[in-house]
């Protein structure tokens, strides 16, 4: 089976022949037709998460897939060969830059019927991130004010649509060239991050989804109303994440220290900061499928590459700044 692997951190992504995936009793074997490419793939290649995600090498990269079921484990009841499915495999079982992958049935969902494989392959990681930030952590309700940073990106483009579906007033940061597009997605207010400072424009927001980190994260604290929350996917990990990860004492301490400054600033303003590293969840994906098929959410596919150009796709996603998601296909 062909796949794209790295042999060591910071090493090149190369095509290799790898063994066929093992299929356990609760696993589903999927022929990959399309795979979304995320900045996370490049960050893992560069070793940025090696302390919290210590992968064994060689490693097949890839966190999103859409494809066709070819076999199921003995105890699988909800899927059968021929089903069109999509998934974000669990963090211990990534590897969608391959011709086939074995996925636990709990991480899998039926693909939205109304969209293509390439569109479905773009969704799982970013849609789950948006869902877990806005629904699970943020409890966004009608009439609330939500700020989505980097609205033209993979996460932002889905989060805008989901926040609007939940009834929120949605502000976003984007370049002037993407302003009309993010408005079409549902943004009520667009801040041109190149010519405007969102901190000068926005006040009394209930929730901010920050995918930038650094100074942008600290500014985001200042646009919240008392009791508001920033959910960061690029900022420092916090003690809650360390607990969810099951980290040992040294790593828990390190994460506590890393996020202490921003958490302290949040407390002074009577707001809060939480770090989110999304998790696989087939049940949530099934709910997202329903939103896609009713038209509440539409995929945002940007650049598309054939499977044999996966290294170029990863470079493009890692560079950032594009509209929507980078996708590779093997159809």
JSON list of N, CA and C in Angstrom, two decimals, residues 1-2 4 29 33 72 90-91 114 128 131 138 154 158 196 205 210 212 232 239 243 258 284 290 296 302 309:
[
{"chain": "A", "resi": 1, "resn": "UNK", "atom": "N", "xyz": [0.83, -1.19, 0.00]},
{"chain": "A", "resi": 1, "resn": "UNK", "atom": "CA", "xyz": [0.00, 0.00, 0.00]},
{"chain": "A", "resi": 1, "resn": "UNK", "atom": "C", "xyz": [0.87, 1.25, 0.00]},
{"chain": "A", "resi": 2, "resn": "UNK", "atom": "N", "xyz": [0.50, 2.25, -0.79]},
{"chain": "A", "resi": 2, "resn": "UNK", "atom": "CA", "xyz": [1.26, 3.48, -0.85]},
{"chain": "A", "resi": 2, "resn": "UNK", "atom": "C", "xyz": [0.79, 4.46, 0.23]},
{"chain": "A", "resi": 4, "resn": "UNK", "atom": "N", "xyz": [2.29, 8.34, 2.44]},
{"chain": "A", "resi": 4, "resn": "UNK", "atom": "CA", "xyz": [3.31, 9.37, 2.60]},
{"chain": "A", "resi": 4, "resn": "UNK", "atom": "C", "xyz": [3.73, 9.42, 4.07]},
{"chain": "A", "resi": 29, "resn": "UNK", "atom": "N", "xyz": [-12.23, -0.65, 7.78]},
{"chain": "A", "resi": 29, "resn": "UNK", "atom": "CA", "xyz": [-11.19, -0.39, 6.77]},
{"chain": "A", "resi": 29, "resn": "UNK", "atom": "C", "xyz": [-11.79, 0.49, 5.68]},
{"chain": "A", "resi": 33, "resn": "UNK", "atom": "N", "xyz": [-10.50, 8.26, -0.43]},
{"chain": "A", "resi": 33, "resn": "UNK", "atom": "CA", "xyz": [-10.73, 8.95, -1.70]},
{"chain": "A", "resi": 33, "resn": "UNK", "atom": "C", "xyz": [-10.26, 10.40, -1.64]},
{"chain": "A", "resi": 72, "resn": "UNK", "atom": "N", "xyz": [-15.11, -4.58, 7.46]},
{"chain": "A", "resi": 72, "resn": "UNK", "atom": "CA", "xyz": [-15.42, -4.19, 8.84]},
{"chain": "A", "resi": 72, "resn": "UNK", "atom": "C", "xyz": [-15.01, -5.30, 9.79]},
{"chain": "A", "resi": 90, "resn": "UNK", "atom": "N", "xyz": [-8.64, 9.06, 15.61]},
{"chain": "A", "resi": 90, "resn": "UNK", "atom": "CA", "xyz": [-8.10, 9.48, 16.90]},
{"chain": "A", "resi": 90, "resn": "UNK", "atom": "C", "xyz": [-6.62, 9.80, 16.79]},
{"chain": "A", "resi": 91, "resn": "UNK", "atom": "N", "xyz": [-6.12, 10.58, 17.76]},
{"chain": "A", "resi": 91, "resn": "UNK", "atom": "CA", "xyz": [-4.75, 11.09, 17.68]},
{"chain": "A", "resi": 91, "resn": "UNK", "atom": "C", "xyz": [-3.71, 9.98, 17.64]},
{"chain": "A", "resi": 114, "resn": "UNK", "atom": "N", "xyz": [-24.99, 15.06, 0.32]},
{"chain": "A", "resi": 114, "resn": "UNK", "atom": "CA", "xyz": [-25.15, 16.15, -0.64]},
{"chain": "A", "resi": 114, "resn": "UNK", "atom": "C", "xyz": [-23.84, 16.71, -1.18]},
{"chain": "A", "resi": 128, "resn": "UNK", "atom": "N", "xyz": [-15.12, 19.50, 13.53]},
{"chain": "A", "resi": 128, "resn": "UNK", "atom": "CA", "xyz": [-15.11, 19.06, 14.93]},
{"chain": "A", "resi": 128, "resn": "UNK", "atom": "C", "xyz": [-14.52, 20.14, 15.84]},
{"chain": "A", "resi": 131, "resn": "UNK", "atom": "N", "xyz": [-17.24, 22.70, 16.25]},
{"chain": "A", "resi": 131, "resn": "UNK", "atom": "CA", "xyz": [-18.33, 22.16, 17.09]},
{"chain": "A", "resi": 131, "resn": "UNK", "atom": "C", "xyz": [-17.92, 22.13, 18.56]},
{"chain": "A", "resi": 138, "resn": "UNK", "atom": "N", "xyz": [-18.34, 26.39, 24.30]},
{"chain": "A", "resi": 138, "resn": "UNK", "atom": "CA", "xyz": [-18.85, 27.76, 24.31]},
{"chain": "A", "resi": 138, "resn": "UNK", "atom": "C", "xyz": [-20.31, 27.90, 24.63]},
{"chain": "A", "resi": 154, "resn": "UNK", "atom": "N", "xyz": [-9.45, 27.38, 7.35]},
{"chain": "A", "resi": 154, "resn": "UNK", "atom": "CA", "xyz": [-10.18, 26.12, 7.44]},
{"chain": "A", "resi": 154, "resn": "UNK", "atom": "C", "xyz": [-11.15, 26.08, 8.60]},
{"chain": "A", "resi": 158, "resn": "UNK", "atom": "N", "xyz": [-15.71, 27.36, 8.71]},
{"chain": "A", "resi": 158, "resn": "UNK", "atom": "CA", "xyz": [-16.78, 26.50, 9.23]},
{"chain": "A", "resi": 158, "resn": "UNK", "atom": "C", "xyz": [-17.36, 27.10, 10.50]},
{"chain": "A", "resi": 196, "resn": "UNK", "atom": "N", "xyz": [-7.05, 47.40, 10.31]},
{"chain": "A", "resi": 196, "resn": "UNK", "atom": "CA", "xyz": [-7.83, 47.71, 11.51]},
{"chain": "A", "resi": 196, "resn": "UNK", "atom": "C", "xyz": [-7.33, 46.87, 12.68]},
{"chain": "A", "resi": 205, "resn": "UNK", "atom": "N", "xyz": [-18.04, 41.06, 23.87]},
{"chain": "A", "resi": 205, "resn": "UNK", "atom": "CA", "xyz": [-18.30, 39.79, 23.19]},
{"chain": "A", "resi": 205, "resn": "UNK", "atom": "C", "xyz": [-18.40, 38.66, 24.22]},
{"chain": "A", "resi": 210, "resn": "UNK", "atom": "N", "xyz": [-9.96, 31.78, 18.97]},
{"chain": "A", "resi": 210, "resn": "UNK", "atom": "CA", "xyz": [-8.67, 32.33, 18.52]},
{"chain": "A", "resi": 210, "resn": "UNK", "atom": "C", "xyz": [-7.80, 31.23, 17.94]},
{"chain": "A", "resi": 212, "resn": "UNK", "atom": "N", "xyz": [-4.87, 32.19, 16.32]},
{"chain": "A", "resi": 212, "resn": "UNK", "atom": "CA", "xyz": [-3.65, 32.93, 16.00]},
{"chain": "A", "resi": 212, "resn": "UNK", "atom": "C", "xyz": [-2.64, 32.87, 17.14]},
{"chain": "A", "resi": 232, "resn": "UNK", "atom": "N", "xyz": [-8.82, 29.00, 22.70]},
{"chain": "A", "resi": 232, "resn": "UNK", "atom": "CA", "xyz": [-7.66, 29.09, 21.83]},
{"chain": "A", "resi": 232, "resn": "UNK", "atom": "C", "xyz": [-7.26, 27.74, 21.28]},
{"chain": "A", "resi": 239, "resn": "UNK", "atom": "N", "xyz": [-3.98, 23.69, 32.17]},
{"chain": "A", "resi": 239, "resn": "UNK", "atom": "CA", "xyz": [-4.06, 22.52, 33.05]},
{"chain": "A", "resi": 239, "resn": "UNK", "atom": "C", "xyz": [-5.18, 21.55, 32.69]},
{"chain": "A", "resi": 243, "resn": "UNK", "atom": "N", "xyz": [-4.78, 17.52, 31.98]},
{"chain": "A", "resi": 243, "resn": "UNK", "atom": "CA", "xyz": [-5.56, 16.48, 32.65]},
{"chain": "A", "resi": 243, "resn": "UNK", "atom": "C", "xyz": [-6.21, 15.56, 31.63]},
{"chain": "A", "resi": 258, "resn": "UNK", "atom": "N", "xyz": [3.16, 27.50, 31.18]},
{"chain": "A", "resi": 258, "resn": "UNK", "atom": "CA", "xyz": [3.04, 28.11, 29.85]},
{"chain": "A", "resi": 258, "resn": "UNK", "atom": "C", "xyz": [1.80, 29.00, 29.73]},
{"chain": "A", "resi": 284, "resn": "UNK", "atom": "N", "xyz": [-20.48, 13.35, 16.84]},
{"chain": "A", "resi": 284, "resn": "UNK", "atom": "CA", "xyz": [-20.56, 14.76, 16.49]},
{"chain": "A", "resi": 284, "resn": "UNK", "atom": "C", "xyz": [-20.49, 14.95, 14.98]},
{"chain": "A", "resi": 290, "resn": "UNK", "atom": "N", "xyz": [-25.73, 16.18, 9.20]},
{"chain": "A", "resi": 290, "resn": "UNK", "atom": "CA", "xyz": [-27.11, 16.67, 9.07]},
{"chain": "A", "resi": 290, "resn": "UNK", "atom": "C", "xyz": [-27.13, 18.15, 8.75]},
{"chain": "A", "resi": 296, "resn": "UNK", "atom": "N", "xyz": [-27.04, 24.21, 6.21]},
{"chain": "A", "resi": 296, "resn": "UNK", "atom": "CA", "xyz": [-26.59, 25.15, 7.25]},
{"chain": "A", "resi": 296, "resn": "UNK", "atom": "C", "xyz": [-25.09, 25.35, 7.21]},
{"chain": "A", "resi": 302, "resn": "UNK", "atom": "N", "xyz": [-10.30, 24.96, -0.76]},
{"chain": "A", "resi": 302, "resn": "UNK", "atom": "CA", "xyz": [-9.43, 25.89, -1.46]},
{"chain": "A", "resi": 302, "resn": "UNK", "atom": "C", "xyz": [-8.62, 25.18, -2.53]},
{"chain": "A", "resi": 309, "resn": "UNK", "atom": "N", "xyz": [1.02, 14.38, -5.14]},
{"chain": "A", "resi": 309, "resn": "UNK", "atom": "CA", "xyz": [1.58, 15.69, -4.80]},
{"chain": "A", "resi": 309, "resn": "UNK", "atom": "C", "xyz": [1.29, 16.06, -3.34]}
]
